[in-house]
DNA sequence: CTGCTTGCAAATAGTTTGCACGTTC
DNA sequence: GAACGTGCAAACTATTTGCAAGCAG
């Protein structure tokens, strides 16, 4: 068994892609960092070690990695997308008040998924949508303390 | 019973808001038009009758209407938001291939909603998220004909 | 008349793209 | 050394905001 990074690099090469500094850097950050990071989050971290890596390269790299299935992204509702490794399929609960993200296992959506397929011929895409609502804390304080949205 | 438009105007006034031309126009389009329209869709239609109404006014109007609960919006995953009347709470299934939107009644999400509340303290927000996946047609033809995304 | 609304223009935020140069295999 | 990648700057899309003028109540 190898390091997760080495595994990802191997995936890259298997697809006939080159293992560049930028791609390694993006993968490192995704592997180390919190599980959900925006392109900008990633860029900020990378720029500490490799100041020359440009934001647009990060976008292109994320796009590439997503195409080969190494990572996934979710839209959190306010426009910004966050990326995460594609290894552990899960769904995202996003609080529309404080923006916190809760990950829940895919199985919770199994029966919904089945219903949608049977009744509507619709096939849920794994780990690619955010479910909006209120987290416990925000639900408790309701519209009194912080900003909605 | 009155026309839907009159009802909405009344809601406005009850909230101490003014019934302006722009607000009437936006409501008209939402009532007449397809059930899911983006700010830009709405602006385009309105500009035929009232060329002077500015896009930014539409955004402000949509925001206002949403605040008083007259309408809702959903993010369809690619950044653009669509708006619809708030009368009939439902969820949206969006095909990430062809972009089509299927509406499903809220009840289908009832058990999911309960599970999330019990296990995660998370309270699903009604009619405010899009579920991504593949519609029947796209699932059938898979990655062969059209563009993913 | 008085404040809520709007038009306009300019600013943002997030992401994408054209092009010439650089790097990996 | 050829093809793939990248830096940079500029374009884009969707949306927001400041401000002065306009209109509803």
Coordinates of C-alpha atoms (C1' of nucleotides) in Angstrom, one line a residue:
Chain A
X1 CA 0.0 0.0 0.0
X2 CA 1.2 3.5 -0.8
X3 CA 0.4 7.0 0.3
X4 CA -2.9 8.4 -0.9
X5 CA -0.9 11.0 -2.9
X6 CA 1.0 8.3 -4.7
X7 CA -2.2 6.5 -5.5
X8 CA -3.7 9.6 -7.0
X9 CA -0.6 10.3 -9.0
X10 CA -0.8 6.8 -10.4
X11 CA -4.4 7.3 -11.4
X12 CA -3.3 10.4 -13.2
X13 CA -0.6 8.6 -15.2
X14 CA -2.9 5.7 -16.0
X15 CA -5.1 8.3 -17.8
X16 CA -2.1 9.4 -19.8
X17 CA -1.9 12.7 -17.9
X18 CA 1.3 14.3 -16.7
X19 CA 2.2 14.5 -13.0
X20 CA 3.0 18.2 -12.7
X21 CA 3.9 20.3 -9.7
X22 CA 0.5 22.0 -9.8
X23 CA -1.4 18.7 -9.8
X24 CA 0.6 17.3 -7.0
X25 CA 0.1 20.4 -5.0
X26 CA -3.7 20.4 -5.5
X27 CA -3.9 16.7 -4.5
X28 CA -1.7 17.3 -1.4
X29 CA -4.0 20.1 -0.2
X30 CA -7.1 18.0 -0.8
X31 CA -5.6 15.0 1.0
X32 CA -4.4 17.0 3.9
X33 CA -6.9 19.7 4.3
X34 CA -10.5 19.8 5.5
X35 CA -12.6 17.6 3.3
X36 CA -14.4 20.4 1.6
X37 CA -12.4 23.3 0.1
X38 CA -13.2 25.9 -2.5
X39 CA -10.9 26.6 -5.4
X40 CA -9.8 29.7 -3.6
X41 CA -9.1 27.9 -0.3
X42 CA -6.9 25.5 -2.2
X43 CA -5.2 28.3 -4.0
X44 CA -4.4 30.2 -0.8
X45 CA -2.8 27.2 0.7
X46 CA -0.8 26.3 -2.3
X47 CA 0.5 29.8 -2.8
X48 CA 2.3 29.5 0.5
X49 CA 4.5 26.8 -0.9
X50 CA 4.3 27.5 -4.6
X51 CA 3.6 31.1 -5.1
X52 CA 3.9 30.8 -8.9
X53 CA 0.9 28.4 -9.2
X54 CA -1.9 30.5 -10.7
X55 CA -5.5 30.3 -9.6
X56 CA -6.6 29.5 -13.1
X57 CA -4.3 26.5 -13.1
X58 CA -6.0 25.3 -10.0
X59 CA -9.4 25.5 -11.7
X60 CA -8.0 23.6 -14.7
X61 CA -6.4 21.0 -12.4
X62 CA -9.6 20.6 -10.4
X63 CA -11.5 20.2 -13.7
X64 CA -9.0 17.6 -14.9
X65 CA -9.1 15.6 -11.7
X66 CA -12.8 15.7 -11.7
X67 CA -12.9 14.3 -15.2
X68 CA -10.9 11.3 -14.3
X69 CA -13.1 10.7 -11.2
X70 CA -10.4 11.5 -8.7
X71 CA -12.4 14.3 -7.1
X72 CA -16.0 15.6 -7.0
X73 CA -17.4 19.0 -6.4
X74 CA -20.6 20.3 -4.8
X75 CA -22.3 23.7 -5.1
X76 CA -23.1 25.0 -1.7
X77 CA -25.9 27.1 -2.8
X78 CA -24.3 30.5 -2.8
X79 CA -22.4 30.0 -6.0
X80 CA -19.1 28.9 -4.6
X81 CA -18.2 25.2 -5.3
X82 CA -16.2 23.1 -3.0
X83 CA -14.1 20.1 -4.0
X84 CA -13.4 16.9 -2.2
X85 CA -11.8 13.5 -2.9
X86 CA -14.0 11.1 -4.7
X87 CA -13.2 8.1 -2.5
X88 CA -15.9 8.4 0.0
X89 CA -19.3 9.1 -1.6
X90 CA -21.5 11.1 0.8
X91 CA -24.1 13.8 0.7
X92 CA -23.8 17.3 2.1
X93 CA -26.1 19.1 4.4
X94 CA -25.5 22.8 4.2
X95 CA -26.8 25.2 6.7
X96 CA -28.2 28.2 4.8
X97 CA -27.6 30.4 7.8
X98 CA -24.1 29.7 9.0
X99 CA -22.8 27.8 6.0
X100 CA -21.6 24.8 7.9
X101 CA -21.5 21.5 6.1
X102 CA -22.5 18.2 7.6
X103 CA -21.5 15.0 5.8
X104 CA -23.9 12.1 5.8
X105 CA -23.4 8.6 4.4
X106 CA -25.0 7.9 1.1
X107 CA -27.1 5.1 2.6
X108 CA -29.4 7.6 4.2
X109 CA -30.5 8.5 0.7
X110 CA -31.0 5.0 -0.5
X111 CA -34.7 4.8 -0.1
X112 CA -35.2 8.2 -1.6
X113 CA -33.0 7.3 -4.5
X114 CA -35.0 4.2 -5.1
X115 CA -38.3 6.1 -5.0
X116 CA -37.1 8.7 -7.5
X117 CA -35.8 6.0 -9.8
X118 CA -39.1 4.0 -9.7
X119 CA -41.5 6.9 -9.8
X120 CA -39.7 9.4 -11.9
X121 CA -37.1 7.6 -13.8
X122 CA -34.6 9.9 -12.2
X123 CA -31.2 8.7 -11.2
X124 CA -29.7 10.5 -8.2
X125 CA -26.1 11.4 -8.8
X126 CA -23.9 10.3 -5.9
X127 CA -22.3 13.0 -3.8
X128 CA -23.0 15.8 -6.0
X129 CA -25.7 17.9 -4.5
X130 CA -26.0 19.9 -1.3
X131 CA -29.1 19.7 0.8
X132 CA -30.0 23.1 2.3
X133 CA -31.6 23.6 5.6
X134 CA -30.8 24.7 9.1
X135 CA -28.2 23.1 11.4
X136 CA -29.1 22.5 15.0
X137 CA -27.5 25.6 16.4
X138 CA -29.1 28.0 13.9
X139 CA -32.5 26.3 14.1
X140 CA -32.3 26.9 17.9
X141 CA -31.5 30.6 17.7
X142 CA -33.7 31.1 14.6
X143 CA -33.7 34.5 13.0
X144 CA -32.6 36.3 16.1
X145 CA -28.8 36.4 16.2
X146 CA -27.0 35.8 12.9
X147 CA -27.6 36.5 9.2
X148 CA -29.9 34.3 7.3
X149 CA -28.0 33.2 4.2
Chain B
X1 CA -61.8 34.8 -5.0
X2 CA -59.5 37.0 -6.9
X3 CA -56.8 36.6 -9.5
X4 CA -53.5 35.2 -8.4
X5 CA -51.9 38.6 -9.2
X6 CA -54.3 40.5 -7.0
X7 CA -53.7 38.1 -4.2
X8 CA -49.9 38.6 -4.4
X9 CA -50.3 42.4 -4.6
X10 CA -52.4 42.2 -1.4
X11 CA -49.6 40.2 0.3
X12 CA -47.2 43.0 -0.7
X13 CA -49.3 45.7 0.8
X14 CA -50.0 43.8 4.0
X15 CA -46.3 43.8 4.5
X16 CA -46.2 47.6 4.1
X17 CA -44.6 47.4 0.7
X18 CA -45.6 49.5 -2.3
X19 CA -47.2 48.0 -5.4
X20 CA -45.0 49.3 -8.1
X21 CA -45.0 48.6 -11.8
X22 CA -41.8 46.6 -11.5
X23 CA -43.2 44.4 -8.8
X24 CA -46.5 43.8 -10.7
X25 CA -44.5 42.9 -13.8
X26 CA -42.3 40.4 -12.0
X27 CA -45.3 38.8 -10.5
X28 CA -47.2 38.6 -13.8
X29 CA -44.3 36.9 -15.4
X30 CA -43.9 34.4 -12.6
X31 CA -47.7 33.7 -12.6
X32 CA -48.0 33.3 -16.4
X33 CA -44.6 31.9 -17.3
X34 CA -43.1 28.5 -16.9
X35 CA -42.8 27.6 -13.2
X36 CA -39.0 28.1 -13.1
X37 CA -37.4 31.1 -14.5
X38 CA -34.1 32.8 -13.9
X39 CA -33.8 36.5 -13.2
X40 CA -32.6 37.0 -16.7
X41 CA -35.5 35.0 -18.2
X42 CA -37.9 37.3 -16.3
X43 CA -36.0 40.4 -17.3
X44 CA -36.2 39.4 -20.9
X45 CA -40.0 39.0 -20.8
X46 CA -40.5 42.1 -18.9
X47 CA -38.4 44.3 -21.2
X48 CA -40.9 43.6 -24.0
X49 CA -43.6 45.4 -22.2
X50 CA -41.7 47.7 -19.9
X51 CA -38.3 48.3 -21.5
X52 CA -37.3 50.8 -18.7
X53 CA -37.4 48.2 -15.9
X54 CA -33.8 47.4 -15.2
X55 CA -32.3 44.0 -14.4
X56 CA -31.1 45.2 -11.1
X57 CA -34.6 46.1 -10.1
X58 CA -35.7 42.6 -11.0
X59 CA -33.1 41.2 -8.7
X60 CA -34.2 43.6 -5.9
X61 CA -37.8 42.7 -6.5
X62 CA -37.2 39.0 -6.5
X63 CA -35.3 39.5 -3.2
X64 CA -38.1 41.4 -1.7
X65 CA -40.7 38.9 -2.8
X66 CA -38.7 36.1 -1.4
X67 CA -38.3 37.9 1.9
X68 CA -42.1 38.1 2.4
X69 CA -42.4 34.5 1.3
X70 CA -44.2 35.1 -1.9
X71 CA -41.6 33.3 -4.0
X72 CA -38.7 30.9 -3.6
X73 CA -35.6 30.3 -5.5
X74 CA -33.5 27.2 -6.2
X75 CA -29.9 27.0 -7.4
X76 CA -29.7 24.6 -10.2
X77 CA -26.2 23.6 -9.7
X78 CA -24.5 25.7 -12.4
X79 CA -24.7 28.9 -10.6
X80 CA -27.8 30.3 -12.0
X81 CA -30.8 30.5 -9.7
X82 CA -34.4 30.1 -10.8
X83 CA -37.4 31.5 -9.1
X84 CA -40.9 30.2 -8.6
X85 CA -44.1 31.0 -6.7
X86 CA -44.0 29.9 -3.2
X87 CA -47.5 28.5 -3.1
X88 CA -46.7 24.9 -3.9
X89 CA -43.8 23.6 -2.0
X90 CA -41.9 21.0 -4.0
X91 CA -38.5 19.7 -4.6
X92 CA -36.5 19.9 -7.9
X93 CA -34.8 17.1 -9.7
X94 CA -32.3 18.5 -12.1
X95 CA -30.7 16.5 -14.8
X96 CA -27.0 17.4 -14.8
X97 CA -26.8 16.4 -18.5
X98 CA -29.7 18.2 -20.2
X99 CA -30.7 20.6 -17.4
X100 CA -34.3 19.6 -17.4
X101 CA -36.2 20.1 -14.1
X102 CA -38.7 17.6 -12.7
X103 CA -40.8 18.7 -9.8
X104 CA -41.7 16.2 -7.1
X105 CA -44.0 16.7 -4.2
X106 CA -42.5 17.4 -0.8
X107 CA -43.9 14.3 0.7
X108 CA -41.4 12.2 -1.0
X109 CA -38.8 13.8 1.2
X110 CA -40.8 13.4 4.4
X111 CA -39.0 10.4 5.7
X112 CA -35.6 11.7 4.7
X113 CA -36.4 14.9 6.4
X114 CA -37.3 13.1 9.6
X115 CA -34.2 11.0 9.5
X116 CA -32.0 14.1 9.1
X117 CA -33.7 15.9 11.9
X118 CA -33.5 12.9 14.3
X119 CA -30.0 11.8 13.5
X120 CA -28.3 15.0 12.6
X121 CA -30.4 17.8 14.1
X122 CA -30.6 19.1 10.6
X123 CA -33.8 20.7 9.4
X124 CA -34.5 20.4 5.7
X125 CA -35.5 23.7 4.1
X126 CA -38.6 23.2 2.1
X127 CA -38.4 23.7 -1.6
X128 CA -35.0 25.2 -1.7
X129 CA -32.5 22.7 -3.0
X130 CA -32.0 21.0 -6.3
X131 CA -31.3 17.3 -6.4
X132 CA -28.8 16.5 -9.2
X133 CA -28.8 13.3 -11.2
X134 CA -29.8 12.0 -14.6
X135 CA -33.2 12.1 -16.1
X136 CA -34.6 9.0 -17.9
X137 CA -33.6 10.0 -21.3
X138 CA -30.1 11.0 -20.5
X139 CA -29.5 8.0 -18.4
X140 CA -30.6 5.8 -21.3
X141 CA -28.2 7.4 -23.8
X142 CA -25.5 7.8 -21.1
X143 CA -22.3 9.6 -22.1
X144 CA -22.6 9.1 -25.8
X145 CA -24.6 11.9 -27.3
X146 CA -24.8 15.1 -25.3
X147 CA -22.6 17.1 -22.9
X148 CA -22.3 16.0 -19.3
X149 CA -23.0 19.0 -17.1
Chain C
dC1 C1' -44.4 65.4 1.1
dT2 C1' -41.5 61.6 2.6
dG3 C1' -39.6 57.5 2.4
dC4 C1' -39.7 53.4 -0.1
dT5 C1' -38.1 52.2 -5.0
dT6 C1' -35.8 52.4 -9.1
dG7 C1' -32.4 53.5 -13.0
dC8 C1' -27.9 53.6 -14.0
dA9 C1' -23.3 52.6 -13.8
dA10 C1' -19.8 50.6 -11.6
dA11 C1' -18.2 47.0 -8.5
dT12 C1' -18.0 42.0 -7.0
dA13 C1' -17.4 37.0 -6.9
dG14 C1' -16.4 33.0 -9.0
dT15 C1' -14.9 30.9 -13.0
dT16 C1' -13.3 30.4 -17.9
dT17 C1' -10.4 31.2 -21.9
dG18 C1' -6.8 32.7 -25.6
dC19 C1' -2.2 32.7 -26.3
dA20 C1' 2.7 32.3 -26.0
dC21 C1' 6.0 30.1 -23.1
dG22 C1' 7.5 26.1 -20.0
dT23 C1' 7.8 21.3 -18.5
dT24 C1' 7.0 16.4 -18.5
dC25 C1' 7.6 12.1 -20.7
Chain D
dG1 C1' 11.3 17.5 -29.1
dA2 C1' 6.4 17.1 -29.2
dA3 C1' 2.4 17.4 -26.8
dC4 C1' 0.6 18.5 -22.7
dG5 C1' 0.4 22.2 -19.0
dT6 C1' 0.8 26.6 -17.1
dG7 C1' 1.1 31.8 -16.2
dC8 C1' -1.0 35.9 -17.2
dA9 C1' -4.3 39.0 -18.5
dA10 C1' -8.5 39.7 -20.0
dA11 C1' -13.3 38.2 -20.7
dC12 C1' -17.5 36.4 -18.7
dT13 C1' -21.8 35.3 -16.0
dA14 C1' -24.6 36.1 -12.3
dT15 C1' -25.5 39.2 -8.9
dT16 C1' -25.0 43.3 -5.8
dT17 C1' -24.5 48.1 -4.4
dG18 C1' -24.1 53.5 -4.0
dC19 C1' -26.3 57.3 -5.3
dA20 C1' -29.4 60.6 -7.1
dA21 C1' -33.9 61.0 -9.0
dG22 C1' -38.9 59.1 -9.1
dC23 C1' -43.2 57.5 -7.5
dA24 C1' -46.6 55.4 -4.3
dG25 C1' -49.2 56.1 -0.3

